[in-house]
Coordinates of C-alpha atoms and ligand atoms in Angstrom, one line a residue:
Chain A
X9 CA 115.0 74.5 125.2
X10 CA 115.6 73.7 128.8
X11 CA 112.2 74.8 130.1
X12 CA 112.4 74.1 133.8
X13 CA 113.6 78.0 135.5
X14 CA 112.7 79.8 132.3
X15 CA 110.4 82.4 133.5
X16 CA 107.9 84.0 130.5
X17 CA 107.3 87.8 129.4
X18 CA 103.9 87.4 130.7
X19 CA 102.1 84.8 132.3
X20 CA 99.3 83.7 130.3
X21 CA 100.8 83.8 127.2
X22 CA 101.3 80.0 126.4
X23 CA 100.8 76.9 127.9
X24 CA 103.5 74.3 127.4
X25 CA 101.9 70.5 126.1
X26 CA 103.5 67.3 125.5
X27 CA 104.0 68.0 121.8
X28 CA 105.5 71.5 123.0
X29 CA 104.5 74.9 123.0
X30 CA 100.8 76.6 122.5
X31 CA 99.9 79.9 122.6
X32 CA 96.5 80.2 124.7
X33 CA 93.8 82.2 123.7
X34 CA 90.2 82.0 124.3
X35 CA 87.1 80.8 122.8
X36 CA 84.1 81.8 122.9
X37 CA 80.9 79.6 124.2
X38 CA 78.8 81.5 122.2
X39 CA 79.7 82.8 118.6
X40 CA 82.7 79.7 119.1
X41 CA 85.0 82.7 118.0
X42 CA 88.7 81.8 118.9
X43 CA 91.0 84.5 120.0
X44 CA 94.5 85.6 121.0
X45 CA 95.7 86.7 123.7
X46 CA 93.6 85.9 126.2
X47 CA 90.1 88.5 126.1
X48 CA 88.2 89.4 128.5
X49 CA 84.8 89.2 126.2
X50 CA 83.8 88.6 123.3
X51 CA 83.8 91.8 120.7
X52 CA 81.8 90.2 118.5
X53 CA 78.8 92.3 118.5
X54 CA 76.4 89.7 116.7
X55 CA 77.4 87.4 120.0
X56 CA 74.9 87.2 122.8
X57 CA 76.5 85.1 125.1
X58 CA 80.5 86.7 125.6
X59 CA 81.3 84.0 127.8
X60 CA 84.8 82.8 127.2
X61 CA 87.0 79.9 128.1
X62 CA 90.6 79.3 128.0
X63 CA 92.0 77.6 124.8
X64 CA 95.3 76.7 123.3
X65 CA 95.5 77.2 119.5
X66 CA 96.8 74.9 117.3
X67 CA 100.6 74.4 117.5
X68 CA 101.6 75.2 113.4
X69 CA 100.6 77.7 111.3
X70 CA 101.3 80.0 108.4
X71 CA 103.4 83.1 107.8
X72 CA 101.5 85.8 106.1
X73 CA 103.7 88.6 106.4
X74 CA 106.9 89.6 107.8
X75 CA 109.3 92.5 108.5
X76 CA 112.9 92.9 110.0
X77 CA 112.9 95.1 113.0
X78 CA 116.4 97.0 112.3
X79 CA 116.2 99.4 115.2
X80 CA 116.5 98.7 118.6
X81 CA 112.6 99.2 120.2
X82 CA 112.3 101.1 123.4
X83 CA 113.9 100.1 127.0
X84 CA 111.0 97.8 127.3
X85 CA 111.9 95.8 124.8
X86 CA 114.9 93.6 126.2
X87 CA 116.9 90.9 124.3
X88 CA 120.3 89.6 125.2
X89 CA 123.3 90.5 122.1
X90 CA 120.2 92.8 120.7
X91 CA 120.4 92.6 116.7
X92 CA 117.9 92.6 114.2
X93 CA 115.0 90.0 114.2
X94 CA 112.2 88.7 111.9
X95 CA 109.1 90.1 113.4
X96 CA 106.3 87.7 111.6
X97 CA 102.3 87.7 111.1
X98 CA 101.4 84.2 111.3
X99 CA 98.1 82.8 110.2
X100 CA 96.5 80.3 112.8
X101 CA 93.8 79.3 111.5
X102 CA 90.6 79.9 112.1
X103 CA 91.3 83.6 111.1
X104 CA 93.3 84.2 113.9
X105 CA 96.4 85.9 113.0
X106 CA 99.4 86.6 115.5
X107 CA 102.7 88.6 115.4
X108 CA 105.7 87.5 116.6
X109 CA 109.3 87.4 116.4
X110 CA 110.5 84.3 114.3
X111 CA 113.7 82.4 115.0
X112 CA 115.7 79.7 113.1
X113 CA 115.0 81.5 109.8
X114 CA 117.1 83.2 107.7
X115 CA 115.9 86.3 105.5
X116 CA 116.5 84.7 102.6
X117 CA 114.8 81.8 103.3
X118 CA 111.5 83.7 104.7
X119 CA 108.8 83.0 102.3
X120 CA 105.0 84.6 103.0
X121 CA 102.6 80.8 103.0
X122 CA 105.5 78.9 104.6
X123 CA 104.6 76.6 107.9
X124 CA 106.2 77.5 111.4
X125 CA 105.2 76.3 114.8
X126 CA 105.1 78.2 118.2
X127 CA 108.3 77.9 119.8
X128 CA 109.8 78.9 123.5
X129 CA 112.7 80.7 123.7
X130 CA 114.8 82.7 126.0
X131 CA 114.7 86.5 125.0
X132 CA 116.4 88.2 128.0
X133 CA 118.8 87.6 131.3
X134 CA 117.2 89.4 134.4
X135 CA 119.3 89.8 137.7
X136 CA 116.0 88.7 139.3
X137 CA 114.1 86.2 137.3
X138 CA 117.1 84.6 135.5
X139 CA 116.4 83.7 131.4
X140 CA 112.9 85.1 130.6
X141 CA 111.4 83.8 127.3
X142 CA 109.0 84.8 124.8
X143 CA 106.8 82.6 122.3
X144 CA 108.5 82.5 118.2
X145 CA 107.6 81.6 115.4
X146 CA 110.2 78.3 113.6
X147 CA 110.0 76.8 110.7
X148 CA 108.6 73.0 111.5
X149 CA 111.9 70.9 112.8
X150 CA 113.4 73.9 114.4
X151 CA 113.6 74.6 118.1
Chain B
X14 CA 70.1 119.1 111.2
X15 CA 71.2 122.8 109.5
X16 CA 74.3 123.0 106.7
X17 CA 77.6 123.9 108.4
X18 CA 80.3 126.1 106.5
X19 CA 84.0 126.3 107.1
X20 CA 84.5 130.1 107.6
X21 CA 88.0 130.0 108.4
X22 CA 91.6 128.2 109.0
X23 CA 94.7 128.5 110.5
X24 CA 97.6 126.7 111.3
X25 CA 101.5 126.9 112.7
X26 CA 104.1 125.9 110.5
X27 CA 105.2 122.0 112.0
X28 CA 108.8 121.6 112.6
X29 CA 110.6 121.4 115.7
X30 CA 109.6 124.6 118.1
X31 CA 111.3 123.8 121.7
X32 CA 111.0 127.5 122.7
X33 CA 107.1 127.7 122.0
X34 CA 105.0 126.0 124.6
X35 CA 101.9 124.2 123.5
X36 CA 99.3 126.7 124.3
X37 CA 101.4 129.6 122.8
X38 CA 101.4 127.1 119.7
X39 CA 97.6 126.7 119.6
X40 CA 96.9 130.9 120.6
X41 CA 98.6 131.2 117.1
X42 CA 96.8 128.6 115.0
X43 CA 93.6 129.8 116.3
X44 CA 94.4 134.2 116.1
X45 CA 95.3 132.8 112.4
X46 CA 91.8 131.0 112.1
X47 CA 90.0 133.8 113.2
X48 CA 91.8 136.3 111.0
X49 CA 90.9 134.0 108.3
X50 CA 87.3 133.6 109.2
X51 CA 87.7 137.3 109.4
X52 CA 85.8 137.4 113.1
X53 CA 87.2 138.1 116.8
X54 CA 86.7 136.0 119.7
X55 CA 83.9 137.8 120.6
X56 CA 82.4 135.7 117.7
X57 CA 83.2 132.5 119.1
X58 CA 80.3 130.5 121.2
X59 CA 82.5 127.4 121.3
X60 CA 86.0 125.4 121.0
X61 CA 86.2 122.2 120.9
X62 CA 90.2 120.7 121.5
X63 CA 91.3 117.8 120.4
X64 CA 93.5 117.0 123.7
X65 CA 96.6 116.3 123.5
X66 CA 98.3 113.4 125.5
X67 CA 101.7 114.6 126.2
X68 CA 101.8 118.5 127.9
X69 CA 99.6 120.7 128.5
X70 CA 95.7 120.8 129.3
X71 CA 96.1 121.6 133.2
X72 CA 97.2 118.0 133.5
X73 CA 93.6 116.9 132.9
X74 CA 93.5 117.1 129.2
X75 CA 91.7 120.6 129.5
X76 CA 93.6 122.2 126.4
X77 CA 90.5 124.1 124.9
X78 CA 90.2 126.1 129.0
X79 CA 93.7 126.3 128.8
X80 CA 93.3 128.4 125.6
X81 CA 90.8 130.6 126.2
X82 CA 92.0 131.0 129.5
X83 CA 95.1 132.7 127.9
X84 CA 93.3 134.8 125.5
X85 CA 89.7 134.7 125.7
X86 CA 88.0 134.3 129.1
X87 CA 84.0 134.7 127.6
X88 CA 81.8 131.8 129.6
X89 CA 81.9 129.8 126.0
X90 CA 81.5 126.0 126.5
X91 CA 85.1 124.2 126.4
X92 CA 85.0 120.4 125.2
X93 CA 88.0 118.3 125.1
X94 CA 88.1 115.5 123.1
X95 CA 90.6 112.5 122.8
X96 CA 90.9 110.0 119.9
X97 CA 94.9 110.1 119.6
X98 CA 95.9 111.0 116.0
X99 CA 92.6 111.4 115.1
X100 CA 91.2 113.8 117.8
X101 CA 91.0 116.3 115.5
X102 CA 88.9 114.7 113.8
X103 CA 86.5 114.0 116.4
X104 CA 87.1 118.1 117.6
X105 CA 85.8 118.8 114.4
X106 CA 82.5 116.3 114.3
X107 CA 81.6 117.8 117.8
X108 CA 81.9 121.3 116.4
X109 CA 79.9 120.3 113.3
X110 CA 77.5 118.8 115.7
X111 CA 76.9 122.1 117.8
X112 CA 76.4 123.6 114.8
X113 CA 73.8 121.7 112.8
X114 CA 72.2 121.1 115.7
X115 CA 71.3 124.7 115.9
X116 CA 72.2 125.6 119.4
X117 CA 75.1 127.2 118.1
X118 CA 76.1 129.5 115.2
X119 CA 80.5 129.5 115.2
X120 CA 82.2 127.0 116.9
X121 CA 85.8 126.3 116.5
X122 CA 87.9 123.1 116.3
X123 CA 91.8 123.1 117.8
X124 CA 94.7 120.8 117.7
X125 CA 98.2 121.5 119.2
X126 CA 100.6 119.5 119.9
X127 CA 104.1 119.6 120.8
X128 CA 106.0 115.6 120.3
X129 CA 108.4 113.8 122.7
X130 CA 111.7 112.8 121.5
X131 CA 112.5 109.2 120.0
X132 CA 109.6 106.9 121.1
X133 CA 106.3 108.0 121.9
X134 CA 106.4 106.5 125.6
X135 CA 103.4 104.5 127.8
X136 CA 101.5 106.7 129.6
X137 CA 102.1 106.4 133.2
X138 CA 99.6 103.7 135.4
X139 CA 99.7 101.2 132.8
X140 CA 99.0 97.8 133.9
X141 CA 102.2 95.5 133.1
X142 CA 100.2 92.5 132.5
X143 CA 98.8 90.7 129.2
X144 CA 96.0 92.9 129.5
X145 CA 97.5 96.0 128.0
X146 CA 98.9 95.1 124.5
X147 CA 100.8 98.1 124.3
X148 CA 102.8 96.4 127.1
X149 CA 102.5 93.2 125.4
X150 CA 103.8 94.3 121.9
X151 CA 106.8 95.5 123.7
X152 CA 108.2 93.1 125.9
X153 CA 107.1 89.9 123.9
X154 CA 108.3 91.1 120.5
X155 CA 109.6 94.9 120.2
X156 CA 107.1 95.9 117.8
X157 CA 107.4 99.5 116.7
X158 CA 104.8 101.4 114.8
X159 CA 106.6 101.2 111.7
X160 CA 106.8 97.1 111.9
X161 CA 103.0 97.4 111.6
X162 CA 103.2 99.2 108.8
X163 CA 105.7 97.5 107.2
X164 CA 104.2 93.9 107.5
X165 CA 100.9 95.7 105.7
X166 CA 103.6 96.9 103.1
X167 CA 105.7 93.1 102.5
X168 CA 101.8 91.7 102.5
X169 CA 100.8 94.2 99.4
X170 CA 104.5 93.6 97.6
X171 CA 103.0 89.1 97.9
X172 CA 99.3 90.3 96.8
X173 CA 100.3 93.1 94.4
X174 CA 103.5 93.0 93.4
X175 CA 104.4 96.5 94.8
X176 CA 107.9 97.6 93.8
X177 CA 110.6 98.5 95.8
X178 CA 110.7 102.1 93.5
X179 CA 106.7 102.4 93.9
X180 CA 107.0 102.6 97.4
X181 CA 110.1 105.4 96.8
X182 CA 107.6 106.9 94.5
X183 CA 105.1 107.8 97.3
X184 CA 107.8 109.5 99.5
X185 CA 108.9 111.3 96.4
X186 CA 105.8 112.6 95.2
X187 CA 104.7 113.8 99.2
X188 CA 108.0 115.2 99.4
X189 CA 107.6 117.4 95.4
X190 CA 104.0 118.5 96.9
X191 CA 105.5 119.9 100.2
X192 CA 107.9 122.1 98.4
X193 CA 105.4 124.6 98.0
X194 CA 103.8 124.7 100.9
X195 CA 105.1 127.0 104.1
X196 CA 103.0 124.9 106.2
X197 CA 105.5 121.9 105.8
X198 CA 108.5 121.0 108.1
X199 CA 110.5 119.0 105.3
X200 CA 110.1 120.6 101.9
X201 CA 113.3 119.5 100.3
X202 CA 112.8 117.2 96.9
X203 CA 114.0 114.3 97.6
X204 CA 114.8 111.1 94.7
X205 CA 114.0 108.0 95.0
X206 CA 118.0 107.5 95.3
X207 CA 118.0 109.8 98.1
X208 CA 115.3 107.2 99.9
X209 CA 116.9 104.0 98.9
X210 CA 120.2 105.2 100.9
X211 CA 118.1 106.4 103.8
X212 CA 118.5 103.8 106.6
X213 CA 115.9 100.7 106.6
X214 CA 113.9 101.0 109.3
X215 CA 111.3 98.1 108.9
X216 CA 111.5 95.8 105.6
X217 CA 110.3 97.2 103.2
X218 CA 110.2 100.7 104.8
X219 CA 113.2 102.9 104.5
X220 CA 113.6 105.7 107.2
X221 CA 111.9 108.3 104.1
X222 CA 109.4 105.9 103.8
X223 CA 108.0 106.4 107.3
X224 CA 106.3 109.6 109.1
X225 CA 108.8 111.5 111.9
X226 CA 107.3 113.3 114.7
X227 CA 107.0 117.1 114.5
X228 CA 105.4 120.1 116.3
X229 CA 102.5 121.8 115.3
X230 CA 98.7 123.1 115.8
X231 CA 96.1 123.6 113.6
X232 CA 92.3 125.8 114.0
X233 CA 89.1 125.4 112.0
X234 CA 86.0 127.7 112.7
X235 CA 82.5 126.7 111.1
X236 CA 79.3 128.5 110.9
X237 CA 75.8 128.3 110.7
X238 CA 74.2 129.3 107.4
X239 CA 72.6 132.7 109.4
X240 CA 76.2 133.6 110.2
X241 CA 77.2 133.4 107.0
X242 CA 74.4 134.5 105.2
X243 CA 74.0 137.8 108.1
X244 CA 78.2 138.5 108.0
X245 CA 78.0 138.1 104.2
X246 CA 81.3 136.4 104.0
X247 CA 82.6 133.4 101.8
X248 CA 82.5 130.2 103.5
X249 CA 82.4 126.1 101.7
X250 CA 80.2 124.3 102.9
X251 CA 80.9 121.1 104.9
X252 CA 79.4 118.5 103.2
X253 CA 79.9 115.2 104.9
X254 CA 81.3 114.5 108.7
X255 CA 82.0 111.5 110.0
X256 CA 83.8 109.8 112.9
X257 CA 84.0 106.0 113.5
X258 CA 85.6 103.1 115.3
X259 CA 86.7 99.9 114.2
X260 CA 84.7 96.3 113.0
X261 CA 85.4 93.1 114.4
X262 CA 87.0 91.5 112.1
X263 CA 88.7 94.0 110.8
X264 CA 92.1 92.1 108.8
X265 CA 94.3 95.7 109.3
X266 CA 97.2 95.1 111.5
X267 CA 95.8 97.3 114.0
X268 CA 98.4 99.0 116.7
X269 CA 99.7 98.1 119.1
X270 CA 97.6 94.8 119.4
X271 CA 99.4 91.8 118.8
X272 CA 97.0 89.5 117.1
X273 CA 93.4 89.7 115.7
X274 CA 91.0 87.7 114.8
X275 CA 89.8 88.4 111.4
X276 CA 86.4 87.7 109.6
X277 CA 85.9 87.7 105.8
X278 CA 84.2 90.6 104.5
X279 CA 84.7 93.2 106.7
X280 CA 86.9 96.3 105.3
X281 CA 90.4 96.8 105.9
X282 CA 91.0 99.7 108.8
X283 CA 87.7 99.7 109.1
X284 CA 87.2 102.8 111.1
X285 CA 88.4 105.1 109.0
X286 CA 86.8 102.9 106.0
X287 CA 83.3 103.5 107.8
X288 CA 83.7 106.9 108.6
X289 CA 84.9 107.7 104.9
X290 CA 81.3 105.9 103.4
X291 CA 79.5 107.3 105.8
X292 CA 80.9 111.2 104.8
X293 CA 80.5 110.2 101.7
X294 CA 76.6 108.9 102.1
X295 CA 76.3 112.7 104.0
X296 CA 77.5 114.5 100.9
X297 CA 75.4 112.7 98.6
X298 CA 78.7 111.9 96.2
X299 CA 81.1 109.6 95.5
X300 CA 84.5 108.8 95.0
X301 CA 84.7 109.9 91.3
X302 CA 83.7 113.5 92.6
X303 CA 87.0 114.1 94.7
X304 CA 89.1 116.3 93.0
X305 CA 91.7 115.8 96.4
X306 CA 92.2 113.7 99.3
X307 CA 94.1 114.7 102.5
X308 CA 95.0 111.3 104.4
X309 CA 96.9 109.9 106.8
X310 CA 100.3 108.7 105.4
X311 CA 102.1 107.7 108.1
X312 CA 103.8 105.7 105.9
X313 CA 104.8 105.0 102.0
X314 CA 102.0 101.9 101.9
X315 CA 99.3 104.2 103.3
X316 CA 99.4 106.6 100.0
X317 CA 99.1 103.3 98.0
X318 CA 96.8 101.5 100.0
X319 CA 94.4 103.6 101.4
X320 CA 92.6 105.5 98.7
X321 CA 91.6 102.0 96.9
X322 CA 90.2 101.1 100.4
X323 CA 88.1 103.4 100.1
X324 CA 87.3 103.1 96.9
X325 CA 88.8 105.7 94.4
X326 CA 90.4 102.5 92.3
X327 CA 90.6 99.3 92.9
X328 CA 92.7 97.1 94.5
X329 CA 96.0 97.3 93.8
X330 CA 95.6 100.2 91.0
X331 CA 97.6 102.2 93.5
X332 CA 100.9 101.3 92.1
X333 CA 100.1 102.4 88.5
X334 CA 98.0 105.6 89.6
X335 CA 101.1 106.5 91.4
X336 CA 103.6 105.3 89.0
X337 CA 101.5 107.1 85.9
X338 CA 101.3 110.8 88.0
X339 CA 97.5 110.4 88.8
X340 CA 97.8 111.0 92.3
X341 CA 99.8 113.9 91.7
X342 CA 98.7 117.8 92.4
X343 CA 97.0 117.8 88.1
X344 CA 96.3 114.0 88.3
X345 CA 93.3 112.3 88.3
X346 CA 93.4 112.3 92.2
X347 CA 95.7 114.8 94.0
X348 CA 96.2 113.1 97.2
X349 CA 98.0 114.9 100.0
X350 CA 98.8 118.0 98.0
X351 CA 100.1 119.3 101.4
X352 CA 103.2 117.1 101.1
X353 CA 101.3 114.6 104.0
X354 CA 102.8 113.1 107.4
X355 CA 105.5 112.3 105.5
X356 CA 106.6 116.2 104.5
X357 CA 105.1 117.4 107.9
X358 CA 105.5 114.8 110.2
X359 CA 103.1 113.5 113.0
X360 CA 101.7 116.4 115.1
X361 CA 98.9 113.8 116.1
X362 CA 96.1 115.5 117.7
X363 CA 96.2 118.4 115.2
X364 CA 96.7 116.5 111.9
X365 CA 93.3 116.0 111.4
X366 CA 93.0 119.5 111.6
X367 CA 95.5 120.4 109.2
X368 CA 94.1 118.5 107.1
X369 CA 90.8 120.0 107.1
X370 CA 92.6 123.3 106.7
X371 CA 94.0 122.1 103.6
X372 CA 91.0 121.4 101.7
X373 CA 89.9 124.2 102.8
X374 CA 92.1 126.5 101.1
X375 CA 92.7 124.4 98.0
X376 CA 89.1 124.8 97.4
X377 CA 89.5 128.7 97.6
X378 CA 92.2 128.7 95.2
X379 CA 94.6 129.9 98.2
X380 CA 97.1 126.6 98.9
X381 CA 100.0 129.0 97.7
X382 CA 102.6 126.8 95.8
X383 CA 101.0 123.5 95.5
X384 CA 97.2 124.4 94.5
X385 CA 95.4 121.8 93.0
X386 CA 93.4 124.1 90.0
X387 CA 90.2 124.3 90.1
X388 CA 89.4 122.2 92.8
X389 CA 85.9 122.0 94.0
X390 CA 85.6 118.9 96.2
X391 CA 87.8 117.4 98.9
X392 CA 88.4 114.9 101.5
X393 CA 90.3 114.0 103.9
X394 CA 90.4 111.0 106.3
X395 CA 92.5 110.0 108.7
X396 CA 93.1 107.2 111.8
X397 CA 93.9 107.4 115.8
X398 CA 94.7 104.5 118.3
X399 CA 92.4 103.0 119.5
X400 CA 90.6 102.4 116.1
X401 CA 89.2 105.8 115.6
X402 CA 88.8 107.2 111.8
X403 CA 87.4 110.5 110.8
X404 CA 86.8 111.5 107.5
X405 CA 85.7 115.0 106.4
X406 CA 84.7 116.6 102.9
X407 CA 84.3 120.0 102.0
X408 CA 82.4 121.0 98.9
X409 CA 82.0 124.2 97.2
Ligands
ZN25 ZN1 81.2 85.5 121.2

């Protein structure tokens, strides 16, 4: 991916690294619970402390479910040639599980265990912003 | 706390009603609650509405002022609750609290609600920012209620080996116990054929497989034991009430947030899990003494999944208590004898409600067309955004 102008979805979403992309969560300083997206405390209610710091998870994990999303979602929902997409449930670690769409997979290679890492990839073209990207999920080597 | 009795029922048919505005909708479930209850208004120190999101309620969510505004101006107290689709739940814990709680002796519970088209849209003020995950879900990955549901359903195919023609089964069976009922919008059999060629909407979820939207309203008055014991009329008692929220930890796929954090140990939708044991704990029963269950299918992996989560069977007997004919009206388990969301279709803030009303007149022998015979105990439990669950069962 080019990276430089590509505007994201939402700020705050991910943080790019040197290895490539991370999503960034939070952690918490007291129960050390790790979350996703950012929170703004800890709903842990055995935690005393609920203060939170920024964190990136851990670039791979593993899918633990999937679906294909046949139908086109609401106006909100923009993607450039819209067809249908692997929305997956990938296991983090650490319990943290996170949805997203997967790319560089084929539906009859998805397999529920296999290892992807977060990706960046351009999801829309907007007059204003130019390319605007989302994080995915792709198998390791991909992307 | 005092014993609380369903006196009486009503509900609207669900379908599509564009000429019918909301209130006019829950005026009618209510005049056929009360004709039911066989009381008046004049009767009625209370109503508690589940408020609906989308019209209606003076703008402010008001629906139960709005109702007896129109037919019934008598100084009773109006609460309006919300809890999404399970606000009619939560309408009927507050009733059952004003009740038991002796300040009041009939109180009734209300749900109406009349759907958008297509999409069920934001609500207007929303922040656009990673802070609201119903924006999030949208613009980072188009993820439509019935993606939730299906990545619940591809997970129990990997852990369970659910079939393809299981999950038809469950649409087939709602579909064969909606054919009886009047109450029903879609009461055509259907075969699992007929849901195999219906369009796929979310792998492994077939357009049949998932719950539409409809229009529809729903009523349910209790009373005090003095009421029923100084009117003289037949009433079933309600045993166990519950409402709950969800656990941290919770592993459900929980809409419309885009990731959780989950913690071992800690039950699957969780807040309707919770408010199920605790309804359960309230009645003094188990799951072995349910002769039906009304729940929440808002899709083909809820009828399979959800009664083992709450512990009718266990894990993953679902497929083979479906497969066999337990779950059907003469089963083991008669679960949704109403035909369900699927055979009605989501009229969220009064489903609850509906539901309620169900049991209720399966246990008097009076569900016309799909009775369950000689049923004595039911349940019902259901689930709103927000991680809300209610669960309700009524014993005679
Ligand atoms: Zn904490």
């Amino acid at each position: 991916m080019t990276g430089a102008e590509l505007s994201f979805v939402v700020d705050g979403l991910v943080e790019e690294g040197a290895d490539g992309t991370h999503l960034l969560g939070s952690r918490c300083n007291g129960c050390n619970t790790l979350y996703f997206p950012q929170m703004a405390s800890c709903p842990n209610p055995a935690c005393q402390t609920k203060v939170l710091r920024p964190e990136t998870l851990p670039r791979e994990g593993t899918l633990y479910s999937y679906t294909i999303q046949r139908y086109q979602p609401p106006a909100l929902f923009r993607m450039r040639n819209w067809k249908p997409y692997v929305l997956g449930l990938v296991d983090m670690g650490e319990g943290v599980r996170v949805m997203g769409m997967l790319a560089g997979v084929e539906e009859d290679e998805l397999e529920i265990g296999m290892s992807l890492q977060v990706v960046t990839e351009p999801l829309f073209d907007d007059p204003e912003r130019g390319a605007v990207a989302t994080y995915k999920f792709a198998p390791v080597g991909v992307g | 706390m005092r014993p609380v009795y369903a006196l009486g029922a009503g509900a609207h048919p669900w379908g599509k009603w564009p000429d019918k505005p909301q209130v006019q909708l829950a005026v009618e479930a209510m005049g056929a609650a009360l004709g039911d209850a066989g009381i008046g208004w004049p009767q009625v120190e209370g109503l508690v509405a589940a408020s609906s999101r989308f019209e209606g309620g003076m703008g402010w969510g008001l629906h139960a002022n709005e109702v007896v505004q129109t037919v019934a101006e008598q100084g009773i107290p109006c609460i309006n609750v919300g809890g999404a689709c399970a606000a009619g739940a939560i309408a009927l814990q507050t009733a059952y609290s004003l009740i038991a709680s002796g300040q009041y002796d009939v109180v009734a519970a209300l749900g109406a609600e009349r759907m958008p088209k297509g999409f069920i849209p934001r609500p207007p003020g929303s922040k656009d920012d990673r802070t609201d995950n119903d924006y999030l879900r949208w613009v980072a990955m188009g993820a439509t209620n019935p993606a939730y549901w299906a990545i619940e359903a591809r997970r129990r195919q990997h852990d369970h080996g659910t079939s393809a023609a299981t999950l038809a089964n469950a649409s087939v069976l709602m579909r064969q116990n909606a054919s009886g009922n009047r109450y029903a919008r879609y009461r055509d059999p259907l075969t699992a054929d007929d849901i195999a060629a219906s369009p796929m909407v979310a792998d492994p979820l077939h357009l049949l497989q998932i719950c539409p939207v409809s229009d529809g309203a729903a009523a349910v008055i209790l009373g005090s034991e003095d009421f029923v014991q100084k009117s003289g009329k037949a009433a079933v008692r309600v045993a166990g009430c519950a409402i709950g929220s969800g656990q941290f930890g919770d592993p459900a796929r929980r809409i419309p947030t885009i990731a959780s954090t989950v913690r071992e140990g800690v039950s699957h939708t969780s807040e309707v899990v919770g408010a199920v044991r605790r309804a359960f704990e309230m009645a003094g029963i188990g799951p072995e003494d349910v002769d039906l269950l009304e729940m929440a299918d808002n899709s083909a992996w809820h009828i399979l999944a959800w009664p083992e989560l709450f512990g009718f069977y266990e894990a993953g007997k679902g497929d083979w208590m479906l497969d066999n004919g337990h779950l059907a009206i003469g089963g083991k388990l008669a679960v949704n004898p109403s035909g369900g969301f699927l055979s009605f279709g989501e009229a969220t803030t009064a489903q609850a409600l509906l539901q309620v009303a169900e049991v209720l007149w399966q246990l008097r022998g009076q569900a016309e067309g799909h009775q369950v015979q000689n049923a004595k105990v039911g349940m019902t439990a259901v689930l709103g955004l927000g991680a809300n669950g209610g669960s309700i069962i009524l014993s005679r």
